[in-house]
CSV table of C-alpha atoms in Angstrom, one decimal:
chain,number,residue,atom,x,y,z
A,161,UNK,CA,7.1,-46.8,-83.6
A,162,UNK,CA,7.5,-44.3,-86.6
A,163,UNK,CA,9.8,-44.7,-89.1
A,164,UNK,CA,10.1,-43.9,-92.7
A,165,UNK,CA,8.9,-41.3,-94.7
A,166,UNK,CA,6.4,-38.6,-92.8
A,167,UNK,CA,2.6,-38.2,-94.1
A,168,UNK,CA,3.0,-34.8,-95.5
A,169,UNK,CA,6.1,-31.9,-95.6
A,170,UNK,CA,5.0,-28.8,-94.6
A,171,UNK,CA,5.2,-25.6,-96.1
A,172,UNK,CA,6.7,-23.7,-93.0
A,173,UNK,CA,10.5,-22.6,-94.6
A,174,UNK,CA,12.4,-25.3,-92.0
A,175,UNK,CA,14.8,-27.5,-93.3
A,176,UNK,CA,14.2,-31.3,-92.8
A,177,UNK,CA,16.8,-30.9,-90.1
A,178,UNK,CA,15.8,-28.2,-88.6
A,179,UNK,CA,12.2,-29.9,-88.2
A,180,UNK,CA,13.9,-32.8,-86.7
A,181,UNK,CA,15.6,-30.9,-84.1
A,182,UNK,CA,12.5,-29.1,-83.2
A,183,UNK,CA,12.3,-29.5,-79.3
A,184,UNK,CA,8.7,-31.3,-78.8
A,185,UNK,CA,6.5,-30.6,-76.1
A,186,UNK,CA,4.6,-33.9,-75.6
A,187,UNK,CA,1.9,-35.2,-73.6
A,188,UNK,CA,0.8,-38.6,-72.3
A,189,UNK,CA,-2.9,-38.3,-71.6
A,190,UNK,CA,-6.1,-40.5,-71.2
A,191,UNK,CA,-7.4,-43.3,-68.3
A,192,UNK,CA,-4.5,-45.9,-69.1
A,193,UNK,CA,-1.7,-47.0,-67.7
A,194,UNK,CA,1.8,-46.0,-68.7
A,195,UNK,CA,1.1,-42.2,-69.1
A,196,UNK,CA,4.2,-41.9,-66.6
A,197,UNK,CA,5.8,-44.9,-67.3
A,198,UNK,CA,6.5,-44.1,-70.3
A,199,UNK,CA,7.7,-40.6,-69.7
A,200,UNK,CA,10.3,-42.2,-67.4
A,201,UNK,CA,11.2,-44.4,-70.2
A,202,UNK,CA,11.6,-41.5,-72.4
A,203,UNK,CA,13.6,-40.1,-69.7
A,204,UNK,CA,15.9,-43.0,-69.9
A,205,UNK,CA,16.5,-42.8,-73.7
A,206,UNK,CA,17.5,-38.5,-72.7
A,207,UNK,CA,19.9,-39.4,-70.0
A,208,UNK,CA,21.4,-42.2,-72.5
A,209,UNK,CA,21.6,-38.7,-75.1
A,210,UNK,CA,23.3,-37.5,-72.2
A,211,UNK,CA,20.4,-35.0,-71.7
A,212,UNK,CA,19.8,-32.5,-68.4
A,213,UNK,CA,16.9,-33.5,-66.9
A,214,UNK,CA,14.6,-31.8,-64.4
A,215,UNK,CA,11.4,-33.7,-63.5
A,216,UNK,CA,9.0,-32.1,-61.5
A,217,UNK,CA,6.3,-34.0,-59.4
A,218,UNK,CA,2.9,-32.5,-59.1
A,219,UNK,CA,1.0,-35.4,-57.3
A,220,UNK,CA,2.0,-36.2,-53.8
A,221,UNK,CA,3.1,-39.9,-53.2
A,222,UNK,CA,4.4,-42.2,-50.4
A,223,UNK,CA,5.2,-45.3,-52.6
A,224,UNK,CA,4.2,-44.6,-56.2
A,225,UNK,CA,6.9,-43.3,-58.8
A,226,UNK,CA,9.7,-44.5,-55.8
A,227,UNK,CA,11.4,-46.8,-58.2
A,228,UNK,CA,11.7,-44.7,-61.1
A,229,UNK,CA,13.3,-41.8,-58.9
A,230,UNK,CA,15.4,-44.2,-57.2
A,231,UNK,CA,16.2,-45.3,-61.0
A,232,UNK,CA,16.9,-41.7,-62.4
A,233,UNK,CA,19.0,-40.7,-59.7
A,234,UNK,CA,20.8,-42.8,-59.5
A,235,UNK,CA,21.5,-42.6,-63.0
A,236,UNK,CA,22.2,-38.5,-62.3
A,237,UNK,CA,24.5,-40.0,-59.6
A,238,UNK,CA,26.1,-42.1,-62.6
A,239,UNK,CA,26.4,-39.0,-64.3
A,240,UNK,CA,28.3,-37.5,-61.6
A,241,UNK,CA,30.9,-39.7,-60.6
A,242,UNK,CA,31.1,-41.2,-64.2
A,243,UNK,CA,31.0,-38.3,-66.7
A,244,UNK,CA,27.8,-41.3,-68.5
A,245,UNK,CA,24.8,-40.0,-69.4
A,246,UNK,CA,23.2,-36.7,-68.5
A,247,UNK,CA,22.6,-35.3,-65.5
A,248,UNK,CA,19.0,-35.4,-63.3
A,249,UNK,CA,17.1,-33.0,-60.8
A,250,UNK,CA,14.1,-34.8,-59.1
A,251,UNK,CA,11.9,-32.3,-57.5
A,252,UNK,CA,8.7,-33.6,-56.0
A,253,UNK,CA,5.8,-31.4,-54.7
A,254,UNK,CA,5.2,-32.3,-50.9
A,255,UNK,CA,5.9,-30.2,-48.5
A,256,UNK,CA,6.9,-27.2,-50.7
A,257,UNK,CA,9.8,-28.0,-53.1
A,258,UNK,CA,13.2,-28.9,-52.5
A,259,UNK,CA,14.4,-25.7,-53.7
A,260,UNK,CA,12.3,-23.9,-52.1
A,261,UNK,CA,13.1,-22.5,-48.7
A,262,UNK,CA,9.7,-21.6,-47.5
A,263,UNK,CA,9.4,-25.0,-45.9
A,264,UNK,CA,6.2,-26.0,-47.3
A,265,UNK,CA,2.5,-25.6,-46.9
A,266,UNK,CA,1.2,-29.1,-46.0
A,267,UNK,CA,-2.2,-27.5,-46.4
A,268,UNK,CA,-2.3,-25.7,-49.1
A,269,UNK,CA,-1.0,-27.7,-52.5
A,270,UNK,CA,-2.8,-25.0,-54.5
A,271,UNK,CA,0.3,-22.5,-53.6
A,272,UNK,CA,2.8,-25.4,-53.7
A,273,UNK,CA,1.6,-26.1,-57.3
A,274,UNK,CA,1.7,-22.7,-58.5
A,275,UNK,CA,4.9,-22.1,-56.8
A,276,UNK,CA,6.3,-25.1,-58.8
A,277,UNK,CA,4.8,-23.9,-62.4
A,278,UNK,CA,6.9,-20.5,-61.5
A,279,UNK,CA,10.2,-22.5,-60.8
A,280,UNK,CA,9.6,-24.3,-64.2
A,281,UNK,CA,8.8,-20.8,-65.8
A,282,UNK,CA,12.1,-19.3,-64.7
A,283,UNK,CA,14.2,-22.3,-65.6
A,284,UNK,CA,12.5,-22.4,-68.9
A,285,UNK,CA,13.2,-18.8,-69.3
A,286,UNK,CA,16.9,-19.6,-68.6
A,287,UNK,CA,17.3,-22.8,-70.5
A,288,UNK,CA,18.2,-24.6,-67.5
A,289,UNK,CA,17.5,-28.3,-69.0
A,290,UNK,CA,17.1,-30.1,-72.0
A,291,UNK,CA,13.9,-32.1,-71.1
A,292,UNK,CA,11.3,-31.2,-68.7
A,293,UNK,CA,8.9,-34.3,-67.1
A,294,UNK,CA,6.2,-32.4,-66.0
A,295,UNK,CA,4.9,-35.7,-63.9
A,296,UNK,CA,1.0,-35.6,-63.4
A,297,UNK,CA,0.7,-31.9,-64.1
A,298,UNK,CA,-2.9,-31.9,-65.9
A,299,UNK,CA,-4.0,-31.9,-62.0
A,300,UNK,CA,-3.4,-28.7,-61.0
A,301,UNK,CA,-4.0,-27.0,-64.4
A,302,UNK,CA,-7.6,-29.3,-63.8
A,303,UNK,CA,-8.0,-28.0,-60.4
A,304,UNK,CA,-7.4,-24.5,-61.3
A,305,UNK,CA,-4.0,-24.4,-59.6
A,306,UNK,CA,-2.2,-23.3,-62.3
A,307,UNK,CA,-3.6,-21.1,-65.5
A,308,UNK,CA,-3.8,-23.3,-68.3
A,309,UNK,CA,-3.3,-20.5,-70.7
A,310,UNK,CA,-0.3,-19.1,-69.2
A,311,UNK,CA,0.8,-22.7,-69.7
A,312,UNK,CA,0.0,-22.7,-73.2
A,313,UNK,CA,2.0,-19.6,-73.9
A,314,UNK,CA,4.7,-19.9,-71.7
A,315,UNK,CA,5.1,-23.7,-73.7
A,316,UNK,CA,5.0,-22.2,-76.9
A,317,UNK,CA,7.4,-19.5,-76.6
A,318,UNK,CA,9.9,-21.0,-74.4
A,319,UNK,CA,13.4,-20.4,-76.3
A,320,UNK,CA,15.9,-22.8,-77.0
A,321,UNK,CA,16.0,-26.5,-77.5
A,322,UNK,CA,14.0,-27.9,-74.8
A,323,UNK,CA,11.7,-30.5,-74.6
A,324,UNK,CA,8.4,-31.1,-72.4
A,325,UNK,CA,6.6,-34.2,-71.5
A,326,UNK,CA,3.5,-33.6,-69.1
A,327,UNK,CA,1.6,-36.6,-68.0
A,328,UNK,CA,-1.6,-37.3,-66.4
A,329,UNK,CA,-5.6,-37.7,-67.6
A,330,UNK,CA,-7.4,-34.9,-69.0
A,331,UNK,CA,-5.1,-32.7,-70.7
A,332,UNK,CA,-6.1,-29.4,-71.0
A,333,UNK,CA,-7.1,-28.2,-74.8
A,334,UNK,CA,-5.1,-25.4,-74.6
A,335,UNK,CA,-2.3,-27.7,-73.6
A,336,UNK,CA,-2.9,-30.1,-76.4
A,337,UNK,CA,-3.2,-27.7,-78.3
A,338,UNK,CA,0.6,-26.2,-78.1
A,339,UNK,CA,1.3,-29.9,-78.4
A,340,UNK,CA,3.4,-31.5,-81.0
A,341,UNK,CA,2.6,-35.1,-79.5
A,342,UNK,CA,-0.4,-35.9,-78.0
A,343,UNK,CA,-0.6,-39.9,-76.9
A,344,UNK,CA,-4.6,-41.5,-75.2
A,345,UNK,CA,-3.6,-44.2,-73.4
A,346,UNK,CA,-6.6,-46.5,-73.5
A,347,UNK,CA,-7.8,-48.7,-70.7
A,348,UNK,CA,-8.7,-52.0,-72.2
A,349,UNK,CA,-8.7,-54.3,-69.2
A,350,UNK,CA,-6.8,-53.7,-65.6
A,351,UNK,CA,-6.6,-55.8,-63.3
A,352,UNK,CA,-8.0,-53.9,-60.8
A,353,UNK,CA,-11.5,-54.3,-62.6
A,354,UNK,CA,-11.1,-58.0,-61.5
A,355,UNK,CA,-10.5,-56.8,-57.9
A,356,UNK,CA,-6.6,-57.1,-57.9
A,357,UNK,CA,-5.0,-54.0,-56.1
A,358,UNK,CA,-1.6,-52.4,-57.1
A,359,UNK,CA,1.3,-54.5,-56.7
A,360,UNK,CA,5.2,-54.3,-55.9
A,361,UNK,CA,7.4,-53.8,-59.2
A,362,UNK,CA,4.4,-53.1,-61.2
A,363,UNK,CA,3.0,-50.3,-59.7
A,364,UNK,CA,5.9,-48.5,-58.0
B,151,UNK,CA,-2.5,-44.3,-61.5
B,152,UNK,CA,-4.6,-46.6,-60.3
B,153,UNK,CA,-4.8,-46.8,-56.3
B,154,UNK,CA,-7.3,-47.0,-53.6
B,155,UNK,CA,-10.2,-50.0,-53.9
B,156,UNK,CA,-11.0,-52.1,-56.9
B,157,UNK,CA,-14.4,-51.9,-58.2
B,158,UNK,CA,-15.5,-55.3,-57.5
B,159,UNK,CA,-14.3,-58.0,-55.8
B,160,UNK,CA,-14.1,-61.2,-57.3
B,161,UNK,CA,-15.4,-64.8,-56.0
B,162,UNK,CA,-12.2,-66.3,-56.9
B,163,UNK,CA,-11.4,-68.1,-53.6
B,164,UNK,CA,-8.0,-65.4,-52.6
B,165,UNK,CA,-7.3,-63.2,-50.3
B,166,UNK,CA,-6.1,-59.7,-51.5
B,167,UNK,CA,-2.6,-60.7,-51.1
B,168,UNK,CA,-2.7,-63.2,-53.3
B,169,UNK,CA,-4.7,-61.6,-56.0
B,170,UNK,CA,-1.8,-58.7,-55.5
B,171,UNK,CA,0.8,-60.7,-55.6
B,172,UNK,CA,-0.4,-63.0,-58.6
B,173,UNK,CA,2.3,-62.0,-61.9
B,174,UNK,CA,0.6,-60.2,-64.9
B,175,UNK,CA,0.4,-60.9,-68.5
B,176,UNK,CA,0.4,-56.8,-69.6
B,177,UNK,CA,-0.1,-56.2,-73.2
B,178,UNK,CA,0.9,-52.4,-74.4
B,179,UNK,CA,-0.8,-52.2,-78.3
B,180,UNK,CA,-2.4,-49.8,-80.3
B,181,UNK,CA,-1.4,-47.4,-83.3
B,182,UNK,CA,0.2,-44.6,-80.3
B,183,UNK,CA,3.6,-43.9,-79.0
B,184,UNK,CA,4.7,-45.3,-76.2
B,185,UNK,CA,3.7,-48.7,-76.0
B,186,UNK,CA,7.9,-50.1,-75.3
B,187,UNK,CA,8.8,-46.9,-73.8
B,188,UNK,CA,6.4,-47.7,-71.1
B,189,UNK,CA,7.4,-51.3,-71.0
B,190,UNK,CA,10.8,-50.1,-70.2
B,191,UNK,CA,9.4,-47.2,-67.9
B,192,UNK,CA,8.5,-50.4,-65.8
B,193,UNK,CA,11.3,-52.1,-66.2
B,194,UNK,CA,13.1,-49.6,-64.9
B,195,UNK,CA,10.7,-50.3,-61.2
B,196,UNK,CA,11.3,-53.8,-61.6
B,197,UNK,CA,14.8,-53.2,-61.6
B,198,UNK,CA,14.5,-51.4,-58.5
B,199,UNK,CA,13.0,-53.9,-56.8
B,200,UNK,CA,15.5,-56.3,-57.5
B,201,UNK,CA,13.7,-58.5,-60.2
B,202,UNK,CA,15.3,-60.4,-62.7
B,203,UNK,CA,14.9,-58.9,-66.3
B,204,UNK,CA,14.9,-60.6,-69.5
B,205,UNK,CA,14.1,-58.2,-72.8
B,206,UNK,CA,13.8,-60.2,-76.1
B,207,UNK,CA,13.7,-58.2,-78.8
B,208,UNK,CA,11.9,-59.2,-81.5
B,209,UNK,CA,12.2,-57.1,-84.5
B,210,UNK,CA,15.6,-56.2,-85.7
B,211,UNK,CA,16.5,-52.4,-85.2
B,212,UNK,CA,19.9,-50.7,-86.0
B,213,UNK,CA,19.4,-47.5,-83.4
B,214,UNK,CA,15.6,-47.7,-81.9
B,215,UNK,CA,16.1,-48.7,-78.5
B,216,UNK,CA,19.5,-48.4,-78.3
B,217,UNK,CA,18.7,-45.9,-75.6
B,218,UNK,CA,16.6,-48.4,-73.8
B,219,UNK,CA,19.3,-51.1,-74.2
B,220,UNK,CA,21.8,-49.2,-72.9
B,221,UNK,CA,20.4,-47.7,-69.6
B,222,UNK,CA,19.2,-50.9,-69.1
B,223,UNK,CA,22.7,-53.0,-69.8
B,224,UNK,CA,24.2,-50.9,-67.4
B,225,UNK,CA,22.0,-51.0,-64.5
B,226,UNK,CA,22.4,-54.9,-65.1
B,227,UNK,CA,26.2,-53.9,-64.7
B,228,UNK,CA,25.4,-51.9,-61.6
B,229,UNK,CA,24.0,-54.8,-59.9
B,230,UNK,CA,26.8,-57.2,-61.1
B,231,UNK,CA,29.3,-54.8,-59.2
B,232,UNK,CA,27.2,-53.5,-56.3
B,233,UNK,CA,23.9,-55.5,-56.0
B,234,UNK,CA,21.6,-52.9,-56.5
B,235,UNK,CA,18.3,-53.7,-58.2
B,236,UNK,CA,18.1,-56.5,-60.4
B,237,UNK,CA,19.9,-58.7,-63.1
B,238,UNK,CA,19.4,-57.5,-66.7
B,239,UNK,CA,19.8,-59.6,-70.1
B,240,UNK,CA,19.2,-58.2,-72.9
B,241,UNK,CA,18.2,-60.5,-76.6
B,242,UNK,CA,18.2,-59.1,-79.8
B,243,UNK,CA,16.8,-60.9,-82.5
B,244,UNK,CA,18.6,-60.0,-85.6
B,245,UNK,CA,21.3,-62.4,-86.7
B,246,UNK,CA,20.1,-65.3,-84.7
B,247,UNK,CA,19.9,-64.8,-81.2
B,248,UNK,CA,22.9,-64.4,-78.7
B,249,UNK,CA,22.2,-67.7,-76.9
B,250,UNK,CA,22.2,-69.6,-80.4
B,251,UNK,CA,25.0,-71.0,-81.5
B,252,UNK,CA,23.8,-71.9,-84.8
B,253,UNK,CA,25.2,-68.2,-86.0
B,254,UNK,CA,21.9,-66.6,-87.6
B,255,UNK,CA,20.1,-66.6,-90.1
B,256,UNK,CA,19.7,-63.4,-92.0
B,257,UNK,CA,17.3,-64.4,-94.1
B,258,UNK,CA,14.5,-66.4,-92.0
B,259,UNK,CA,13.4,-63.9,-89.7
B,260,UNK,CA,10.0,-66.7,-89.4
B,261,UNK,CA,12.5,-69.1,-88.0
B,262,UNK,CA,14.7,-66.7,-85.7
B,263,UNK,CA,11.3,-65.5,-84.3
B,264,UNK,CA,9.9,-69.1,-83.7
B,265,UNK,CA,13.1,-69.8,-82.1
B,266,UNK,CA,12.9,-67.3,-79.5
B,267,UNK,CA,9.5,-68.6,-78.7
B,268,UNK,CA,10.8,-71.6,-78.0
B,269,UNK,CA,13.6,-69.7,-76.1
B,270,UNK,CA,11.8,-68.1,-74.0
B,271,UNK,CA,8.9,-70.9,-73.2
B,272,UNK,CA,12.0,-72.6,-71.9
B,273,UNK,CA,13.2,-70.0,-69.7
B,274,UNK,CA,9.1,-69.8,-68.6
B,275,UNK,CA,9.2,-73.7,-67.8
B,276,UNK,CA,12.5,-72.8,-65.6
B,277,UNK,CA,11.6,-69.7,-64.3
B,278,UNK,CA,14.2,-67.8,-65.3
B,279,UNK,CA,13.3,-64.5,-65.0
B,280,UNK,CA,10.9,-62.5,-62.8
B,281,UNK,CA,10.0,-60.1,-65.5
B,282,UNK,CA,9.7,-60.8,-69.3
B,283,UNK,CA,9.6,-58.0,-71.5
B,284,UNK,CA,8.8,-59.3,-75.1
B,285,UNK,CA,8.9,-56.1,-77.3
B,286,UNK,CA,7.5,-56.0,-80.2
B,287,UNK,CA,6.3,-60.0,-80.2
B,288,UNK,CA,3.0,-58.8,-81.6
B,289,UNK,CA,4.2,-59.1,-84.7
B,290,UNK,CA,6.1,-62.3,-85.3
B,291,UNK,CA,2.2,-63.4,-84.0
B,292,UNK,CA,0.9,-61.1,-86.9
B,293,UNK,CA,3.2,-62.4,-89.0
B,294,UNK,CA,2.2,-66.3,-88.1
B,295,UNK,CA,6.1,-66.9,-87.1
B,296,UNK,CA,4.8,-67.7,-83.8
B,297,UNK,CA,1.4,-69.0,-82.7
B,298,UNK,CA,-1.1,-67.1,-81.0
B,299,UNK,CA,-2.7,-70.1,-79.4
B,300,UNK,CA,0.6,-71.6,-78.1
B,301,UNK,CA,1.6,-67.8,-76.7
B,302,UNK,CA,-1.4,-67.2,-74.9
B,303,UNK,CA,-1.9,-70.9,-73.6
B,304,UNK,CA,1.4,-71.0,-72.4
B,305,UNK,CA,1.3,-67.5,-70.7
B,306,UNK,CA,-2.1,-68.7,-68.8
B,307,UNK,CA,0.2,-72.0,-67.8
B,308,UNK,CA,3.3,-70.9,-67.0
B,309,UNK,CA,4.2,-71.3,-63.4
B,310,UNK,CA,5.6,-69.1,-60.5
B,311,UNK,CA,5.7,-65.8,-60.1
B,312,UNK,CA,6.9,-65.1,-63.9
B,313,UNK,CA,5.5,-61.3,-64.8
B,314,UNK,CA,5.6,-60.8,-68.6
B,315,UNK,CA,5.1,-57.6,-71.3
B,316,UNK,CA,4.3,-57.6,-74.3
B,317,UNK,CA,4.5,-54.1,-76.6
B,318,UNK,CA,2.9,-54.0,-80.2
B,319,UNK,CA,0.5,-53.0,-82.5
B,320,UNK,CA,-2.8,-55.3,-83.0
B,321,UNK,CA,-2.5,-57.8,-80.5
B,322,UNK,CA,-4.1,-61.1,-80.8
B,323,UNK,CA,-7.3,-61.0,-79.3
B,324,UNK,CA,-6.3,-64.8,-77.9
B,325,UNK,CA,-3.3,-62.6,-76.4
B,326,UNK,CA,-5.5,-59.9,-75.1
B,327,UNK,CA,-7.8,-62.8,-73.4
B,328,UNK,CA,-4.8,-64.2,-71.4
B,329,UNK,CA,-4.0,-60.8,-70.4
B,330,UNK,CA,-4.1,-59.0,-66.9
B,331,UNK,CA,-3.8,-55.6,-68.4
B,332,UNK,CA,-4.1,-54.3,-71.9
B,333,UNK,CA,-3.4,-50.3,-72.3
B,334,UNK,CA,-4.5,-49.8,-75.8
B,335,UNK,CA,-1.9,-46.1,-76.7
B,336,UNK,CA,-4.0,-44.0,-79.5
B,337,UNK,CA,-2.5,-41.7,-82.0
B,338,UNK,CA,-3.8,-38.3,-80.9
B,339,UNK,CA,-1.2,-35.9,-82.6
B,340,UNK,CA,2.1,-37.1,-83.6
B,341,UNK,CA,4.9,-34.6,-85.1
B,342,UNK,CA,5.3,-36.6,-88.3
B,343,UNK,CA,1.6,-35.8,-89.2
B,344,UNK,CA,3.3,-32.4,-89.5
B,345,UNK,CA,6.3,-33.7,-91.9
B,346,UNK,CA,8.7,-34.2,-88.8
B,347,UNK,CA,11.2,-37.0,-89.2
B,348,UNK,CA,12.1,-38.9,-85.7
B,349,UNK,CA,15.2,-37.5,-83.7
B,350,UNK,CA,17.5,-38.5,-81.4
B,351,UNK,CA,16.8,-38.6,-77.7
B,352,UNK,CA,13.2,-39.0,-78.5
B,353,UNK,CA,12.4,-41.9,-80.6
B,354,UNK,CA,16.0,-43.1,-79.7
């Protein structure tokens, strides 16, 4: 947890301030657990901040991630009814998108993924939410999906005050490189090296 | 994510339900960021699945985690009035603890922190809560305020179904030994490096 005094002020004109405010584009990387998780809980401290937030999910799942969109929509839902906290889009990456009306291409995730990288372009282009959760997104900037580079730039110019978190292993370089947080979780020891398989509650 | 088959099974005598459904000891340490946000990320599926939730808090912070605290304070409130998800307490160690009556004791932070301990090994002996999430209790073990060899032999006794965090830099290796899952979060690239302070909706 950082606190105190940073390790060196640069020389780049901005105000201490200003430097705070700087919107961060983050990413949770590495084998470990919690690259998600802890996106999600980041989530929670932006809705708290009463923060627009658009997460976007790049990995197909039955099960996983269930209790954290159950969670964050329902805190949207707060939000709603409530006027608490900040509002929340979920989109997930399936069957095409939820905004999308093409219906979806079961076979081809290649066009869904790219399709979804446009959707974030645009809304990042209109300043359509405060933080993005770019959920397991290394994948299809891995699998050639979606252009790394165009990434890269598209991250580093976006206007406004908008934050990024993207999650999942292998972060691209060009993506760490745009990075202003770059966190390796570390597998140490998982239970699943001693044979025991995901679980209820822990796992999703 | 960890999903599909585990790389070995082990000899221990049970079945793969039993291994899945056996509670965790989780440790989330190293120098990154991350380490609590994740433990809250998963509190957050706990919650969804109904489980009782006890956070103790075990150093003192004026606005870290208030984010945390209060998403999670009010989905305890949400199931209070609805019955959605699960039961939240919250425990702050600062002035005492809230279930102490003895006031607090501004100035022994050695004996505040033992006396969560004790706190919570009674709750563990009850089996209070389904999910413990001990932030931060690396440190009062750092410290020597609370014994490693007590923690972890209690944690490797405790009985039930009791699953338990625990967030913080250098971990006891008799800690890590008791643990299920250790996630070690390394420093890749932090903002401060580059002379920014922390800020709001991010850090808290």
């Amino acid at each position: 947890m950082p606190k105190g005094q940073p390790l060196s002020v640069p020389d780049d004109g901005l105000s201490t301030r200003q430097r705070r405010n700087r919107p961060l584009v983050m990413v949770h990387t590495g084998p470990g657990k919690g690259k998600s998780t802890a996106a999600f809980g980041l989530a929670m401290r932006a809705w708290n901040q009463g923060w627009d937030i658009g997460v976007f999910q790049f990995v197909k799942s039955a099960k996983w991630k269930i209790g954290e969109q159950n969670v964050m929509e329902r805190l949207g839902q707060l939000h709603a009814e409530t006027g608490e906290g900040g509002p929340v889009e979920w989109h997930k990456m399936g069957s095409g998108w939820s905004w999308s009306r093409k219906g979806g291409t079961e076979e081809d995730h290649a066009a869904d993924a790219a399709e979804g990288w446009a959707e974030i372009k645009r809304r990042l282009a209109d300043e359509r939410h405060d933080l993005y959760l770019l959920d397991e997104f290394t994948y299809p900037i891995k699998w050639g999906w979606v252009d790394a580079a165009d990434v890269a730039e598209t991250l580093a110019a976006r206007p406004g005050r908008q934050h990024v978190v993207i999650t999942g292993r292998d972060a691209d370089p060009r993506i760490i490189e745009v990075a202003d947080l770059v966190t390796e979780m570390g597998k140490v020891k998982h239970p699943m090296d001693a044979g025991q398989k995901g679980q209820r509650g822990i796992e999703w």
